[in-house]
């Protein structure tokens, strides 16, 4: 039995990139930390919210790399001479990746009450009708 993939379907042409995109998102290596929400805030906008309690703005970086939104966090331990009797708050680094569709742009990022909000907008594609002339061969 032949495995039917998106790129091998006879009526879908040119979607090999979408198939690679799906594979890449599956391999993004995201674990469960930090937890996040994705909400649709309008017909053409979204908001990703990450729970980043304990991280400051200087501990976080947000980049777009090859249509992939990458959010990294790394806490700087300011007090190496501190003595903890109990350390239950993890100071671990993280990386969260989100694959963006064509036309989705990253807007602003804000921090509020230990939550990092990243706003995204999607440009509405214009409808294009193209007539192809048939020439005699």
mmCIF file of N, CA and C in Angstrom:
data_model
loop_
_atom_site.group_PDB
_atom_site.id
_atom_site.type_symbol
_atom_site.label_atom_id
_atom_site.label_comp_id
_atom_site.label_asym_id
_atom_site.label_seq_id
_atom_site.Cartn_x
_atom_site.Cartn_y
_atom_site.Cartn_z
ATOM 1 N N UNK A 1 0.843 -1.171 0.000
ATOM 2 C CA UNK A 1 0.000 0.000 0.000
ATOM 3 C C UNK A 1 0.894 1.241 0.000
ATOM 4 N N UNK A 2 0.597 2.204 -0.829
ATOM 5 C CA UNK A 2 1.367 3.433 -0.945
ATOM 6 C C UNK A 2 0.841 4.459 0.036
ATOM 7 N N UNK A 3 1.754 5.107 0.734
ATOM 8 C CA UNK A 3 1.373 6.156 1.669
ATOM 9 C C UNK A 3 1.001 7.407 0.871
ATOM 10 N N UNK A 4 -0.198 7.915 1.100
ATOM 11 C CA UNK A 4 -0.662 9.104 0.401
ATOM 12 C C UNK A 4 -0.262 10.332 1.216
ATOM 13 N N UNK A 5 0.566 11.158 0.633
ATOM 14 C CA UNK A 5 0.995 12.385 1.297
ATOM 15 C C UNK A 5 0.377 13.574 0.589
ATOM 16 N N UNK A 6 0.439 14.715 1.222
ATOM 17 C CA UNK A 6 -0.125 15.928 0.649
ATOM 18 C C UNK A 6 0.496 16.245 -0.699
ATOM 19 N N UNK A 7 1.793 16.061 -0.816
ATOM 20 C CA UNK A 7 2.483 16.367 -2.063
ATOM 21 C C UNK A 7 2.238 15.365 -3.169
ATOM 22 N N UNK A 8 1.713 14.185 -2.828
ATOM 23 C CA UNK A 8 1.506 13.168 -3.862
ATOM 24 C C UNK A 8 0.056 13.048 -4.292
ATOM 25 N N UNK A 9 -0.843 13.838 -3.726
ATOM 26 C CA UNK A 9 -2.247 13.791 -4.124
ATOM 27 C C UNK A 9 -2.373 14.368 -5.533
ATOM 28 N N UNK A 10 -3.107 13.717 -6.431
ATOM 29 C CA UNK A 10 -3.111 14.144 -7.831
ATOM 30 C C UNK A 10 -3.786 15.495 -8.096
ATOM 31 N N UNK A 11 -4.639 15.981 -7.207
ATOM 32 C CA UNK A 11 -5.329 17.242 -7.454
ATOM 33 C C UNK A 11 -4.768 18.403 -6.636
ATOM 34 N N UNK A 12 -3.718 18.169 -5.900
ATOM 35 C CA UNK A 12 -3.080 19.218 -5.102
ATOM 36 C C UNK A 12 -1.667 19.386 -5.636
ATOM 37 N N UNK A 13 -1.386 20.556 -6.207
ATOM 38 C CA UNK A 13 -0.119 20.785 -6.887
ATOM 39 C C UNK A 13 0.650 21.899 -6.178
ATOM 40 N N UNK A 14 1.919 21.653 -5.913
ATOM 41 C CA UNK A 14 2.792 22.698 -5.389
ATOM 42 C C UNK A 14 2.734 22.903 -3.886
ATOM 43 N N UNK A 15 2.252 21.930 -3.132
ATOM 44 C CA UNK A 15 2.142 22.079 -1.687
ATOM 45 C C UNK A 15 3.240 21.335 -0.931
ATOM 46 N N UNK A 16 4.348 21.042 -1.612
ATOM 47 C CA UNK A 16 5.449 20.354 -0.955
ATOM 48 C C UNK A 16 5.977 21.177 0.219
ATOM 49 N N UNK A 17 5.980 22.498 0.047
ATOM 50 C CA UNK A 17 6.465 23.378 1.112
ATOM 51 C C UNK A 17 5.579 23.275 2.348
ATOM 52 N N UNK A 18 4.274 23.135 2.163
ATOM 53 C CA UNK A 18 3.354 22.986 3.292
ATOM 54 C C UNK A 18 3.636 21.687 4.036
ATOM 55 N N UNK A 19 3.920 20.643 3.289
ATOM 56 C CA UNK A 19 4.238 19.366 3.923
ATOM 57 C C UNK A 19 5.530 19.467 4.744
ATOM 58 N N UNK A 20 6.543 20.145 4.195
ATOM 59 C CA UNK A 20 7.793 20.349 4.943
ATOM 60 C C UNK A 20 7.539 21.204 6.188
ATOM 61 N N UNK A 21 6.651 22.189 6.062
ATOM 62 C CA UNK A 21 6.301 23.058 7.180
ATOM 63 C C UNK A 21 5.658 22.264 8.312
ATOM 64 N N UNK A 22 4.771 21.346 7.960
ATOM 65 C CA UNK A 22 4.132 20.500 8.971
ATOM 66 C C UNK A 22 5.146 19.590 9.651
ATOM 67 N N UNK A 23 6.069 19.039 8.877
ATOM 68 C CA UNK A 23 7.119 18.206 9.460
ATOM 69 C C UNK A 23 8.000 19.012 10.409
ATOM 70 N N UNK A 24 8.340 20.240 9.991
ATOM 71 C CA UNK A 24 9.195 21.096 10.815
ATOM 72 C C UNK A 24 8.511 21.477 12.122
ATOM 73 N N UNK A 25 7.214 21.744 12.059
ATOM 74 C CA UNK A 25 6.504 22.113 13.282
ATOM 75 C C UNK A 25 6.390 20.930 14.231
ATOM 76 N N UNK A 26 6.301 19.732 13.689
ATOM 77 C CA UNK A 26 6.248 18.537 14.539
ATOM 78 C C UNK A 26 7.579 18.288 15.225
ATOM 79 N N UNK A 27 8.687 18.733 14.593
ATOM 80 C CA UNK A 27 10.017 18.520 15.151
ATOM 81 C C UNK A 27 10.512 19.709 15.967
ATOM 82 N N UNK A 28 9.650 20.686 16.223
ATOM 83 C CA UNK A 28 10.085 21.925 16.872
ATOM 84 C C UNK A 28 10.642 21.688 18.270
ATOM 85 N N UNK A 29 10.352 20.552 18.861
ATOM 86 C CA UNK A 29 10.951 20.240 20.156
ATOM 87 C C UNK A 29 10.316 20.989 21.313
ATOM 88 N N UNK A 30 9.088 21.411 21.153
ATOM 89 C CA UNK A 30 8.415 22.117 22.241
ATOM 90 C C UNK A 30 7.970 21.129 23.301
ATOM 91 N N UNK A 31 8.381 21.376 24.520
ATOM 92 C CA UNK A 31 7.880 20.586 25.625
ATOM 93 C C UNK A 31 6.736 21.368 26.252
ATOM 94 N N UNK A 32 6.322 21.034 27.436
ATOM 95 C CA UNK A 32 5.175 21.687 28.052
ATOM 96 C C UNK A 32 5.479 22.975 28.784
ATOM 97 N N UNK A 33 6.712 23.455 28.719
ATOM 98 C CA UNK A 33 7.094 24.651 29.476
ATOM 99 C C UNK A 33 7.611 25.716 28.541
ATOM 100 N N UNK A 34 7.203 26.922 28.688
ATOM 101 C CA UNK A 34 6.127 27.394 29.558
ATOM 102 C C UNK A 34 4.767 27.170 28.899
ATOM 103 N N UNK A 35 3.726 27.100 29.715
ATOM 104 C CA UNK A 35 2.395 26.936 29.122
ATOM 105 C C UNK A 35 2.020 28.176 28.317
ATOM 106 N N UNK A 36 1.147 27.986 27.323
ATOM 107 C CA UNK A 36 0.779 29.117 26.457
ATOM 108 C C UNK A 36 -0.654 28.970 25.978
ATOM 109 N N UNK A 37 -1.210 30.076 25.531
ATOM 110 C CA UNK A 37 -2.515 30.125 24.873
ATOM 111 C C UNK A 37 -2.329 30.747 23.500
ATOM 112 N N UNK A 38 -3.171 30.350 22.567
ATOM 113 C CA UNK A 38 -3.272 31.026 21.279
ATOM 114 C C UNK A 38 -4.740 31.376 21.114
ATOM 115 N N UNK A 39 -5.015 32.657 20.926
ATOM 116 C CA UNK A 39 -6.397 33.073 20.747
ATOM 117 C C UNK A 39 -6.540 33.893 19.475
ATOM 118 N N UNK A 40 -7.704 33.789 18.878
ATOM 119 C CA UNK A 40 -8.006 34.611 17.704
ATOM 120 C C UNK A 40 -8.711 35.850 18.225
ATOM 121 N N UNK A 41 -8.095 37.015 18.020
ATOM 122 C CA UNK A 41 -8.626 38.254 18.573
ATOM 123 C C UNK A 41 -9.514 39.004 17.595
ATOM 124 N N UNK A 42 -9.440 38.670 16.323
ATOM 125 C CA UNK A 42 -10.340 39.200 15.301
ATOM 126 C C UNK A 42 -10.279 38.256 14.113
ATOM 127 N N UNK A 43 -10.943 38.642 13.039
ATOM 128 C CA UNK A 43 -10.957 37.787 11.847
ATOM 129 C C UNK A 43 -9.557 37.593 11.267
ATOM 130 N N UNK A 44 -8.667 38.576 11.490
ATOM 131 C CA UNK A 44 -7.336 38.495 10.882
ATOM 132 C C UNK A 44 -6.209 38.753 11.885
ATOM 133 N N UNK A 45 -6.464 38.529 13.171
ATOM 134 C CA UNK A 45 -5.388 38.728 14.144
ATOM 135 C C UNK A 45 -5.458 37.667 15.238
ATOM 136 N N UNK A 46 -4.279 37.418 15.819
ATOM 137 C CA UNK A 46 -4.120 36.385 16.836
ATOM 138 C C UNK A 46 -3.260 36.931 17.960
ATOM 139 N N UNK A 47 -3.309 36.261 19.106
ATOM 140 C CA UNK A 47 -2.437 36.609 20.222
ATOM 141 C C UNK A 47 -1.929 35.317 20.843
ATOM 142 N N UNK A 48 -0.607 35.226 20.969
ATOM 143 C CA UNK A 48 0.024 34.123 21.689
ATOM 144 C C UNK A 48 0.400 34.664 23.056
ATOM 145 N N UNK A 49 -0.011 33.956 24.114
ATOM 146 C CA UNK A 49 0.300 34.363 25.478
ATOM 147 C C UNK A 49 1.063 33.236 26.156
ATOM 148 N N UNK A 50 2.249 33.571 26.681
ATOM 149 C CA UNK A 50 3.060 32.605 27.407
ATOM 150 C C UNK A 50 3.126 33.008 28.877
ATOM 151 N N UNK A 51 3.026 32.030 29.770
ATOM 152 C CA UNK A 51 3.171 32.276 31.205
ATOM 153 C C UNK A 51 4.658 32.251 31.528
ATOM 154 N N UNK A 52 5.237 33.437 31.756
ATOM 155 C CA UNK A 52 6.680 33.552 31.957
ATOM 156 C C UNK A 52 6.994 34.193 33.312
ATOM 157 N N UNK A 53 6.301 33.738 34.354
ATOM 158 C CA UNK A 53 6.536 34.275 35.691
ATOM 159 C C UNK A 53 8.002 34.111 36.066
ATOM 160 N N UNK A 54 8.592 35.171 36.598
ATOM 161 C CA UNK A 54 9.987 35.145 37.012
ATOM 162 C C UNK A 54 10.944 35.635 35.936
ATOM 163 N N UNK A 55 10.473 35.790 34.715
ATOM 164 C CA UNK A 55 11.307 36.299 33.626
ATOM 165 C C UNK A 55 11.031 37.792 33.446
ATOM 166 N N UNK A 56 12.089 38.551 33.242
ATOM 167 C CA UNK A 56 11.960 39.960 32.918
ATOM 168 C C UNK A 56 12.143 40.159 31.423
ATOM 169 N N UNK A 57 11.912 41.374 30.973
ATOM 170 C CA UNK A 57 12.052 41.662 29.544
ATOM 171 C C UNK A 57 13.456 41.341 29.038
ATOM 172 N N UNK A 58 14.475 41.585 29.872
ATOM 173 C CA UNK A 58 15.845 41.327 29.420
ATOM 174 C C UNK A 58 16.179 39.833 29.390
ATOM 175 N N UNK A 59 15.322 39.000 29.984
ATOM 176 C CA UNK A 59 15.529 37.551 29.980
ATOM 177 C C UNK A 59 14.909 36.873 28.761
ATOM 178 N N UNK A 60 14.143 37.626 27.983
ATOM 179 C CA UNK A 60 13.386 37.052 26.871
ATOM 180 C C UNK A 60 13.868 37.605 25.534
ATOM 181 N N UNK A 61 13.799 36.778 24.518
ATOM 182 C CA UNK A 61 14.073 37.246 23.156
ATOM 183 C C UNK A 61 13.011 36.669 22.231
ATOM 184 N N UNK A 62 12.600 37.490 21.269
ATOM 185 C CA UNK A 62 11.590 37.082 20.296
ATOM 186 C C UNK A 62 12.169 37.343 18.914
ATOM 187 N N UNK A 63 12.239 36.295 18.099
ATOM 188 C CA UNK A 63 12.772 36.428 16.750
ATOM 189 C C UNK A 63 11.859 35.703 15.771
ATOM 190 N N UNK A 64 11.955 36.088 14.517
ATOM 191 C CA UNK A 64 11.295 35.359 13.434
ATOM 192 C C UNK A 64 12.405 34.832 12.546
ATOM 193 N N UNK A 65 12.474 33.513 12.442
ATOM 194 C CA UNK A 65 13.519 32.847 11.679
ATOM 195 C C UNK A 65 12.867 31.915 10.676
ATOM 196 N N UNK A 66 12.952 32.262 9.400
ATOM 197 C CA UNK A 66 12.446 31.402 8.338
ATOM 198 C C UNK A 66 10.974 31.038 8.578
ATOM 199 N N UNK A 67 10.129 32.045 8.723
ATOM 200 C CA UNK A 67 8.679 31.910 8.939
ATOM 201 C C UNK A 67 8.346 31.154 10.228
ATOM 202 N N UNK A 68 9.240 31.214 11.179
ATOM 203 C CA UNK A 68 9.023 30.553 12.457
ATOM 204 C C UNK A 68 9.254 31.567 13.568
ATOM 205 N N UNK A 69 8.227 31.795 14.397
ATOM 206 C CA UNK A 69 8.336 32.676 15.553
ATOM 207 C C UNK A 69 9.010 31.882 16.663
ATOM 208 N N UNK A 70 10.135 32.399 17.163
ATOM 209 C CA UNK A 70 10.892 31.704 18.197
ATOM 210 C C UNK A 70 10.978 32.612 19.423
ATOM 211 N N UNK A 71 10.491 32.120 20.547
ATOM 212 C CA UNK A 71 10.532 32.856 21.804
ATOM 213 C C UNK A 71 11.441 32.086 22.745
ATOM 214 N N UNK A 72 12.488 32.773 23.212
ATOM 215 C CA UNK A 72 13.461 32.135 24.100
ATOM 216 C C UNK A 72 13.488 32.863 25.434
ATOM 217 N N UNK A 73 13.698 32.099 26.479
ATOM 218 C CA UNK A 73 13.833 32.680 27.804
ATOM 219 C C UNK A 73 15.020 32.083 28.521
ATOM 220 N N UNK A 74 15.792 32.957 29.138
ATOM 221 C CA UNK A 74 16.950 32.506 29.915
ATOM 222 C C UNK A 74 17.107 33.464 31.077
ATOM 223 N N UNK A 75 16.892 32.967 32.280
ATOM 224 C CA UNK A 75 17.010 33.809 33.467
ATOM 225 C C UNK A 75 18.467 33.969 33.842
ATOM 226 N N UNK A 76 18.789 35.177 34.256
ATOM 227 C CA UNK A 76 20.145 35.474 34.722
ATOM 228 C C UNK A 76 20.141 35.394 36.240
ATOM 229 N N UNK A 77 20.965 34.510 36.783
ATOM 230 C CA UNK A 77 21.036 34.341 38.236
ATOM 231 C C UNK A 77 21.921 35.437 38.806
ATOM 232 N N UNK A 78 21.278 36.428 39.423
ATOM 233 C CA UNK A 78 22.018 37.572 39.952
ATOM 234 C C UNK A 78 22.734 37.268 41.266
ATOM 235 N N UNK A 79 22.192 36.368 42.048
ATOM 236 C CA UNK A 79 22.783 36.130 43.363
ATOM 237 C C UNK A 79 23.352 34.744 43.513
ATOM 238 N N UNK A 80 24.570 34.553 43.056
ATOM 239 C CA UNK A 80 25.194 33.234 43.197
ATOM 240 C C UNK A 80 25.569 32.941 44.644
ATOM 241 N N UNK A 81 25.625 33.991 45.456
ATOM 242 C CA UNK A 81 25.975 33.788 46.853
ATOM 243 C C UNK A 81 24.738 33.565 47.719
ATOM 244 N N UNK A 82 23.568 33.452 47.105
ATOM 245 C CA UNK A 82 22.338 33.207 47.850
ATOM 246 C C UNK A 82 22.283 31.758 48.304
ATOM 247 N N UNK A 83 21.749 31.539 49.489
ATOM 248 C CA UNK A 83 21.615 30.195 50.033
ATOM 249 C C UNK A 83 20.126 29.870 50.106
ATOM 250 N N UNK A 84 19.703 28.874 49.349
ATOM 251 C CA UNK A 84 18.302 28.474 49.336
ATOM 252 C C UNK A 84 18.095 27.335 50.327
ATOM 253 N N UNK A 85 17.105 27.475 51.190
ATOM 254 C CA UNK A 85 16.701 26.369 52.042
ATOM 255 C C UNK A 85 15.768 25.429 51.279
ATOM 256 N N UNK A 86 15.043 26.002 50.337
ATOM 257 C CA UNK A 86 14.205 25.224 49.424
ATOM 258 C C UNK A 86 14.138 26.005 48.122
ATOM 259 N N UNK A 87 14.338 25.333 47.013
ATOM 260 C CA UNK A 87 14.255 25.998 45.718
ATOM 261 C C UNK A 87 13.234 25.255 44.860
ATOM 262 N N UNK A 88 12.005 25.752 44.903
ATOM 263 C CA UNK A 88 10.913 25.139 44.156
ATOM 264 C C UNK A 88 10.573 25.885 42.891
ATOM 265 N N UNK A 89 11.114 27.092 42.709
ATOM 266 C CA UNK A 89 10.868 27.870 41.509
ATOM 267 C C UNK A 89 12.027 27.621 40.555
ATOM 268 N N UNK A 90 11.706 26.961 39.466
ATOM 269 C CA UNK A 90 12.749 26.596 38.506
ATOM 270 C C UNK A 90 13.237 27.830 37.764
ATOM 271 N N UNK A 91 14.521 27.916 37.587
ATOM 272 C CA UNK A 91 15.135 28.992 36.798
ATOM 273 C C UNK A 91 15.720 28.374 35.544
ATOM 274 N N UNK A 92 14.865 27.752 34.772
ATOM 275 C CA UNK A 92 15.356 27.053 33.587
ATOM 276 C C UNK A 92 15.078 27.865 32.337
ATOM 277 N N UNK A 93 15.833 27.587 31.318
ATOM 278 C CA UNK A 93 15.642 28.279 30.056
ATOM 279 C C UNK A 93 14.617 27.514 29.219
ATOM 280 N N UNK A 94 14.074 28.204 28.220
ATOM 281 C CA UNK A 94 13.106 27.566 27.348
ATOM 282 C C UNK A 94 13.224 28.142 25.947
ATOM 283 N N UNK A 95 12.642 27.405 25.015
ATOM 284 C CA UNK A 95 12.480 27.877 23.641
ATOM 285 C C UNK A 95 11.153 27.347 23.133
ATOM 286 N N UNK A 96 10.310 28.246 22.673
ATOM 287 C CA UNK A 96 9.012 27.898 22.081
ATOM 288 C C UNK A 96 9.024 28.356 20.635
ATOM 289 N N UNK A 97 8.599 27.487 19.732
ATOM 290 C CA UNK A 97 8.576 27.823 18.308
ATOM 291 C C UNK A 97 7.165 27.669 17.761
ATOM 292 N N UNK A 98 6.777 28.623 16.927
ATOM 293 C CA UNK A 98 5.476 28.602 16.278
ATOM 294 C C UNK A 98 5.702 28.854 14.791
ATOM 295 N N UNK A 99 5.230 27.959 13.940
ATOM 296 C CA UNK A 99 5.373 28.121 12.506
ATOM 297 C C UNK A 99 4.282 29.065 12.023
ATOM 298 N N UNK A 100 4.678 30.097 11.276
ATOM 299 C CA UNK A 100 3.747 31.113 10.800
ATOM 300 C C UNK A 100 3.395 30.873 9.335
ATOM 301 N N UNK A 101 2.135 31.049 9.016
ATOM 302 C CA UNK A 101 1.692 30.932 7.628
ATOM 303 C C UNK A 101 2.165 32.147 6.852
ATOM 304 N N UNK A 102 2.230 32.011 5.539
ATOM 305 C CA UNK A 102 2.558 33.162 4.701
ATOM 306 C C UNK A 102 1.532 34.252 4.948
ATOM 307 N N UNK A 103 1.991 35.469 5.056
ATOM 308 C CA UNK A 103 1.103 36.597 5.280
ATOM 309 C C UNK A 103 0.872 36.930 6.742
ATOM 310 N N UNK A 104 1.321 36.069 7.666
ATOM 311 C CA UNK A 104 1.180 36.358 9.096
ATOM 312 C C UNK A 104 2.414 37.122 9.552
ATOM 313 N N UNK A 105 2.185 38.293 10.112
ATOM 314 C CA UNK A 105 3.272 39.157 10.576
ATOM 315 C C UNK A 105 3.206 39.305 12.086
ATOM 316 N N UNK A 106 4.366 39.395 12.716
ATOM 317 C CA UNK A 106 4.446 39.581 14.165
ATOM 318 C C UNK A 106 4.349 41.068 14.455
ATOM 319 N N UNK A 107 3.437 41.421 15.346
ATOM 320 C CA UNK A 107 3.256 42.813 15.744
ATOM 321 C C UNK A 107 4.045 43.107 17.002
ATOM 322 N N UNK A 108 3.376 43.673 17.991
ATOM 323 C CA UNK A 108 4.087 44.038 19.209
ATOM 324 C C UNK A 108 4.015 42.931 20.253
ATOM 325 N N UNK A 109 4.938 43.014 21.199
ATOM 326 C CA UNK A 109 4.974 42.091 22.337
ATOM 327 C C UNK A 109 4.902 42.919 23.611
ATOM 328 N N UNK A 110 4.099 42.461 24.562
ATOM 329 C CA UNK A 110 3.947 43.174 25.831
ATOM 330 C C UNK A 110 4.016 42.178 26.980
ATOM 331 N N UNK A 111 4.497 42.678 28.123
ATOM 332 C CA UNK A 111 4.536 41.883 29.358
ATOM 333 C C UNK A 111 3.508 42.468 30.317
ATOM 334 N N UNK A 112 2.738 41.585 30.959
ATOM 335 C CA UNK A 112 1.715 42.029 31.900
ATOM 336 C C UNK A 112 1.460 40.924 32.910
ATOM 337 N N UNK A 113 1.735 41.196 34.177
ATOM 338 C CA UNK A 113 1.449 40.259 35.264
ATOM 339 C C UNK A 113 2.041 38.865 35.033
ATOM 340 N N UNK A 114 3.275 38.798 34.576
ATOM 341 C CA UNK A 114 3.930 37.517 34.358
ATOM 342 C C UNK A 114 3.520 36.813 33.076
ATOM 343 N N UNK A 115 2.788 37.514 32.221
ATOM 344 C CA UNK A 115 2.370 36.947 30.941
ATOM 345 C C UNK A 115 2.998 37.733 29.798
ATOM 346 N N UNK A 116 3.542 37.026 28.834
ATOM 347 C CA UNK A 116 4.091 37.646 27.633
ATOM 348 C C UNK A 116 3.060 37.493 26.520
ATOM 349 N N UNK A 117 2.618 38.621 25.956
ATOM 350 C CA UNK A 117 1.644 38.618 24.865
ATOM 351 C C UNK A 117 2.367 38.991 23.575
ATOM 352 N N UNK A 118 2.176 38.195 22.534
ATOM 353 C CA UNK A 118 2.738 38.487 21.223
ATOM 354 C C UNK A 118 1.566 38.537 20.247
ATOM 355 N N UNK A 119 1.384 39.705 19.619
ATOM 356 C CA UNK A 119 0.270 39.893 18.693
ATOM 357 C C UNK A 119 0.701 39.620 17.266
ATOM 358 N N UNK A 120 -0.156 38.929 16.538
ATOM 359 C CA UNK A 120 0.087 38.568 15.147
ATOM 360 C C UNK A 120 -1.073 39.069 14.293
ATOM 361 N N UNK A 121 -0.776 39.457 13.062
ATOM 362 C CA UNK A 121 -1.830 39.841 12.129
ATOM 363 C C UNK A 121 -1.621 39.104 10.819
ATOM 364 N N UNK A 122 -2.726 38.825 10.178
ATOM 365 C CA UNK A 122 -2.682 38.135 8.892
ATOM 366 C C UNK A 122 -3.244 39.071 7.837
ATOM 367 N N UNK A 123 -2.456 39.362 6.828
ATOM 368 C CA UNK A 123 -2.915 40.206 5.729
ATOM 369 C C UNK A 123 -3.877 39.388 4.876
ATOM 370 N N UNK A 124 -4.996 39.977 4.558
ATOM 371 C CA UNK A 124 -5.973 39.302 3.709
ATOM 372 C C UNK A 124 -5.467 39.280 2.277
ATOM 373 N N UNK A 125 -5.349 38.105 1.685
ATOM 374 C CA UNK A 125 -4.876 38.058 0.300
ATOM 375 C C UNK A 125 -5.954 38.598 -0.636
ATOM 376 N N UNK A 126 -5.510 39.319 -1.642
ATOM 377 C CA UNK A 126 -6.477 39.821 -2.598
ATOM 378 C C UNK A 126 -6.812 38.726 -3.598
ATOM 379 N N UNK A 127 -8.059 38.709 -4.008
ATOM 380 C CA UNK A 127 -8.513 37.707 -4.962
ATOM 381 C C UNK A 127 -8.026 38.086 -6.351
ATOM 382 N N UNK A 128 -7.334 37.168 -6.986
ATOM 383 C CA UNK A 128 -6.783 37.413 -8.312
ATOM 384 C C UNK A 128 -7.412 36.427 -9.287
ATOM 385 N N UNK A 129 -7.985 36.954 -10.340
ATOM 386 C CA UNK A 129 -8.514 36.112 -11.402
ATOM 387 C C UNK A 129 -7.623 36.343 -12.611
ATOM 388 N N UNK A 130 -7.081 35.262 -13.135
ATOM 389 C CA UNK A 130 -6.156 35.355 -14.250
ATOM 390 C C UNK A 130 -6.706 34.528 -15.413
ATOM 391 N N UNK A 131 -6.776 35.135 -16.547
ATOM 392 C CA UNK A 131 -7.222 34.427 -17.746
ATOM 393 C C UNK A 131 -6.001 34.012 -18.557
ATOM 394 N N UNK A 132 -5.938 32.755 -18.901
ATOM 395 C CA UNK A 132 -4.808 32.218 -19.652
ATOM 396 C C UNK A 132 -5.238 32.057 -21.101
ATOM 397 N N UNK A 133 -4.497 32.668 -21.990
ATOM 398 C CA UNK A 133 -4.785 32.574 -23.418
ATOM 399 C C UNK A 133 -4.299 31.217 -23.953
ATOM 400 N N UNK A 134 -5.083 30.643 -24.824
ATOM 401 C CA UNK A 134 -4.713 29.364 -25.440
ATOM 402 C C UNK A 134 -4.209 29.686 -26.845
ATOM 403 N N UNK A 135 -3.008 29.260 -27.125
ATOM 404 C CA UNK A 135 -2.465 29.519 -28.452
ATOM 405 C C UNK A 135 -2.417 28.219 -29.241
ATOM 406 N N UNK A 136 -2.435 28.365 -30.500
ATOM 407 C CA UNK A 136 -2.392 27.180 -31.369
ATOM 408 C C UNK A 136 -0.978 26.631 -31.411
ATOM 409 N N UNK A 137 -0.883 25.331 -31.326
ATOM 410 C CA UNK A 137 0.416 24.691 -31.277
ATOM 411 C C UNK A 137 0.812 24.250 -32.583
#
